[in-house]
Coordinates of C-alpha atoms and ligand atoms in Angstrom, one line a residue:
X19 CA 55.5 -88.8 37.8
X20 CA 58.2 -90.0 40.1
X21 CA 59.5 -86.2 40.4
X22 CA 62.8 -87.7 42.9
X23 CA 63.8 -89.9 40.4
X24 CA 63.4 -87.4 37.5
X25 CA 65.1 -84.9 39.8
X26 CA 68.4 -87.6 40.2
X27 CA 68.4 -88.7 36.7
X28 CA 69.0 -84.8 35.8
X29 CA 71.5 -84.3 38.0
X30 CA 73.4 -87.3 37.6
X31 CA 73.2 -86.4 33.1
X32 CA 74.1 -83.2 33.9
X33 CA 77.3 -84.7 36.5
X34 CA 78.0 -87.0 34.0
X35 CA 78.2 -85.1 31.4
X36 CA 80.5 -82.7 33.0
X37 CA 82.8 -85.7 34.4
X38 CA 83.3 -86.8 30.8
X39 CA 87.2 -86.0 29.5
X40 CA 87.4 -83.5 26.7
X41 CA 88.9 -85.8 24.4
X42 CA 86.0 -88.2 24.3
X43 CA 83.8 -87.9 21.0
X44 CA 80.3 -86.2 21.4
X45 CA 79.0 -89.6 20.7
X46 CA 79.8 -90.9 23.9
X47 CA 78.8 -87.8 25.9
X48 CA 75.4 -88.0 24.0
X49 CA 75.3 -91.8 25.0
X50 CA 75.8 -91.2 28.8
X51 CA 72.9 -89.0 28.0
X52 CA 70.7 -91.5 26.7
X53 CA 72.1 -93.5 29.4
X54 CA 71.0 -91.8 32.3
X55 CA 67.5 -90.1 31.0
X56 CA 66.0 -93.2 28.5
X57 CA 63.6 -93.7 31.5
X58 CA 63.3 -90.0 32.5
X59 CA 59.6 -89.5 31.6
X60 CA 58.2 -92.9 32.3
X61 CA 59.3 -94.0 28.8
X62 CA 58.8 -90.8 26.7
X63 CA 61.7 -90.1 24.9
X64 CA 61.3 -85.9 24.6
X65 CA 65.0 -85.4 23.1
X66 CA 65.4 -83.6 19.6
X67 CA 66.5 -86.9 17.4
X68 CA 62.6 -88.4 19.0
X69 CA 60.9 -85.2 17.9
X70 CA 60.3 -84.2 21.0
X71 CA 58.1 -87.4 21.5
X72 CA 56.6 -87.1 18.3
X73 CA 58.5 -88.9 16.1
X74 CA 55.6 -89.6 13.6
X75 CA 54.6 -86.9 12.1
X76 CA 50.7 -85.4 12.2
X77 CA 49.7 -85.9 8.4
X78 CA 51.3 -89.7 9.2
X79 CA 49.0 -92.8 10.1
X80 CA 49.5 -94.0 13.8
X81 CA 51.1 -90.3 15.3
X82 CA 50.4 -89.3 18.3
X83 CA 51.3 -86.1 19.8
X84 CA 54.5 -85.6 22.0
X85 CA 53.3 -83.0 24.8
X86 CA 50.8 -80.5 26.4
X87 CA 51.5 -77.3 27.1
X88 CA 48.6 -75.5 29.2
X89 CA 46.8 -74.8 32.3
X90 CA 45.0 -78.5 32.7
X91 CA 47.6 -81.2 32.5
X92 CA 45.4 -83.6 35.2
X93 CA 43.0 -83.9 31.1
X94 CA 46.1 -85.8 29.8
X95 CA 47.4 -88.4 31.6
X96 CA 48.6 -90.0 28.7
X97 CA 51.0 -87.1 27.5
X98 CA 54.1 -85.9 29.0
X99 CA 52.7 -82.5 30.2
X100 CA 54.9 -79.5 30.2
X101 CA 54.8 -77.6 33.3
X102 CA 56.4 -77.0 37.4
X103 CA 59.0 -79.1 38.4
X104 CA 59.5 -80.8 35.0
X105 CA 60.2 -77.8 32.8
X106 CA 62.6 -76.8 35.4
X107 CA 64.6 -80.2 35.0
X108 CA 63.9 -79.9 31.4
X109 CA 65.5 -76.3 31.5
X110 CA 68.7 -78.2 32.5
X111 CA 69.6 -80.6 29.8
X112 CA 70.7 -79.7 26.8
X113 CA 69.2 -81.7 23.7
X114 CA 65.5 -82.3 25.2
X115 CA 62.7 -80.0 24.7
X116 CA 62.6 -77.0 26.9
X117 CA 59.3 -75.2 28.0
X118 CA 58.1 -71.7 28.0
X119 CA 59.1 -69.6 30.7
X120 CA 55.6 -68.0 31.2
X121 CA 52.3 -69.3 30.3
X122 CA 50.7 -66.6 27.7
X123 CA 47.2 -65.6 29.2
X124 CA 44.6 -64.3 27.2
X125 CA 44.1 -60.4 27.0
X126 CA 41.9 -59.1 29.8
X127 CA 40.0 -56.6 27.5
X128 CA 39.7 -59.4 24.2
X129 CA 38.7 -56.3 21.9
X130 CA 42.5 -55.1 22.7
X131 CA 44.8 -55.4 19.4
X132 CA 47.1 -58.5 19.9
X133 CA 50.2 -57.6 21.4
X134 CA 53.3 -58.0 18.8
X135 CA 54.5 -61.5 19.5
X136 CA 57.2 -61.5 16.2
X137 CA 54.9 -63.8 14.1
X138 CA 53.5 -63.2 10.9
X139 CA 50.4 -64.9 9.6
X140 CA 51.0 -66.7 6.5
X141 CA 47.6 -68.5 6.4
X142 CA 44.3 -68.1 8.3
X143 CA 41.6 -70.2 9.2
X144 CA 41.9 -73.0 6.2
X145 CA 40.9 -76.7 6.6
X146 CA 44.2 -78.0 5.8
X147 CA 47.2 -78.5 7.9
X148 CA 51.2 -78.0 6.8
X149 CA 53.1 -80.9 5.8
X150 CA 56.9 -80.7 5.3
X151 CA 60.4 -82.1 5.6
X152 CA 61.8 -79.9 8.0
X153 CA 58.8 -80.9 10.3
X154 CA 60.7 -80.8 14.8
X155 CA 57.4 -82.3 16.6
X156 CA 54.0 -81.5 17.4
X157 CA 51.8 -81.6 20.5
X158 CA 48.6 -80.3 21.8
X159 CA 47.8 -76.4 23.0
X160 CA 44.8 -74.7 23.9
X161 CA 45.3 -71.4 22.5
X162 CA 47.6 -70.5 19.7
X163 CA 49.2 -68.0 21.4
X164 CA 50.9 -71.3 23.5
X165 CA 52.0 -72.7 20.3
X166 CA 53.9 -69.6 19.4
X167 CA 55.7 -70.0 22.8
X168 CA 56.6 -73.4 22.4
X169 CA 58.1 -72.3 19.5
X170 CA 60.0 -69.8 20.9
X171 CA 61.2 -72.5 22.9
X172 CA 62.2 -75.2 20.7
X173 CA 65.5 -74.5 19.6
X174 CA 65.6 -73.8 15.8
X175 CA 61.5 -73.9 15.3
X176 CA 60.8 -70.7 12.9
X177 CA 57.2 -71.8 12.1
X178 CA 54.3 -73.1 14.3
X179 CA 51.1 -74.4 12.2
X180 CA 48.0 -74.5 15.1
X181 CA 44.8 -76.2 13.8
X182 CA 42.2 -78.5 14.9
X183 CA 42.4 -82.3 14.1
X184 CA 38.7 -82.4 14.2
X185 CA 38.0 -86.9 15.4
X186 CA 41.7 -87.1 15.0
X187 CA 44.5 -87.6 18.1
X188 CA 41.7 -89.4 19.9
X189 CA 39.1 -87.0 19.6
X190 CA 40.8 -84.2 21.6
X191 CA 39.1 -80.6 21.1
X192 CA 42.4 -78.9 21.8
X193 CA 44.6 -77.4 19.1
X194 CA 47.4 -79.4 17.4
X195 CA 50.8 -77.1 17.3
X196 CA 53.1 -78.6 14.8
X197 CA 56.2 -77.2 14.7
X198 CA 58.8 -76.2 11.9
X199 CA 62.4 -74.9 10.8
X200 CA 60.9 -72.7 7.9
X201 CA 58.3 -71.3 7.6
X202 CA 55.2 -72.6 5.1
X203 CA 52.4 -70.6 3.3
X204 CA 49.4 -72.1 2.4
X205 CA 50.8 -73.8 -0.4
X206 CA 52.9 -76.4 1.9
X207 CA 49.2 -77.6 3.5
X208 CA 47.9 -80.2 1.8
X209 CA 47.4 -82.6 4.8
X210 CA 43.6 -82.3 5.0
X211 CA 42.9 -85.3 7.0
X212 CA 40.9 -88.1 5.6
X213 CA 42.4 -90.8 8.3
X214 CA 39.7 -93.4 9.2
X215 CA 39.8 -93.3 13.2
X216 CA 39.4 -95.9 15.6
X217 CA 35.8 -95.5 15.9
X218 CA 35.0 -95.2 12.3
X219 CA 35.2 -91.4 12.0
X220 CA 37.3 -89.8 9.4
X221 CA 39.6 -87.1 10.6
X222 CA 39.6 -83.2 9.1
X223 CA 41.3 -80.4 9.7
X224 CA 39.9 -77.1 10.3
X225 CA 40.7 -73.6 11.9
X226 CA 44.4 -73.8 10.5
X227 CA 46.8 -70.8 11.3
X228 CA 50.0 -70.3 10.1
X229 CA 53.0 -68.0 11.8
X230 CA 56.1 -67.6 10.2
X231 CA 58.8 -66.2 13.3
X232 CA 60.6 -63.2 11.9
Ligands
LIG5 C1 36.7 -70.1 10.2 O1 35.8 -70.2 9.1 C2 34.6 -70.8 9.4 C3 33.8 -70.9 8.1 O2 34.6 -71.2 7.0 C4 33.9 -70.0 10.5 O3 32.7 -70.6 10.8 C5 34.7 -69.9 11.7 O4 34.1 -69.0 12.6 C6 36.1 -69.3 11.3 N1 37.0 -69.3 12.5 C7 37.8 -68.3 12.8 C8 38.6 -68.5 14.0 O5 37.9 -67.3 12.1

């Protein structure tokens, strides 16, 4: 990542965007936008009208994730990863997707009760994942405790469905964490997989939670 250039292109949006007159339309400011960070992440468009990158949505043939969020972004090259410098820029400009502010680590003492994190569970540990119209974007996790806080940071996301995509995205063993503006019960998942895969495997989903944000 060309961090100097990502660093300009923030500040010169955010300059930009302050230099524009009042009287202009939002249109144009959100054009000098577009302007100034279409190249931002080598050619990832992570803005909210892109879905955050993941404009196709998981249940859809031919989507691929928008992000990571964890501790091992050098595994995924091929993904804008959220983390250091970049969330910092990200923090910046309004419109894009913004990161968590602290990584959530795993209890020390695992047979502690889960801290209260202001999600419910709506569904637990079912082989099929949500599909819905007021699907924002998904992207891959490690625990699903890092979904909820990309959640929390996605401006308007009320519902995060983690699951595995078992020989789907590439064969990744992470968790999927699609998010949502309302929340689903176990109703709304009907996406069970059934994609042929590159390689001839057909994809199925399995260990699918669902938190509604209260
Ligand atoms: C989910 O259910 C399967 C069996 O249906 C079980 O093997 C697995 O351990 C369960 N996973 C969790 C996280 O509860």
């Amino acid at each position: 990542m060309r961090f100097a250039a990502l660093l300009a292109a923030a500040v010169a949006a955010t300059t930009s965007v302050g230099a524009v007159p009042a009287h202009q339309p939002v249109e144009s400011r959100d054009f000098s936008f577009s302007l100034n960070l279409g190249d931002l992440f080598d050619g990832f468009d992570l803005s909210n009208n892109n879905h955050y990158g993941a404009p196709i949505p998981p249940w859809v043939f031919g989507s691929k994730p928008g992000w990571y969020y964890g501790p091992h972004p050098g595994d995924h090259p091929h993904l804008p990863c959220l983390g250091g410098l970049i969330c910092r820029i990200l923090d910046l400009i309004p419109f894009f997707i913004h990161c968590p502010h602290n990584y959530p680590h795993p209890p020390t003492d695992p047979t502690d009760p889960p801290p209260a994190d202001g999600y419910t569970n709506t569904f637990h540990n079912i082989s099929a994942a949500v599909q819905a119209d007021d699907y924002m974007t998904f992207g891959l996790v490690e625990t699903v405790a890092a979904c909820k806080a990309m959640c929390d940071s996605v401006d308007g996301c009320g519902f995060a469905n983690s699951y595995h995509d078992v020989n789907g995205k590439d064969g990744s063993p992470l968790l999927t964490c699609a998010l949502f503006r309302g929340c689903h019960g176990p109703e709304d998942a009907d996406n069970e997989g059934g994609q042929s895969q590159p390689d001839g495997s057909i994809n199925f989903i399995a260990e699918s939670d669902g938190w509604c944000k209260q």
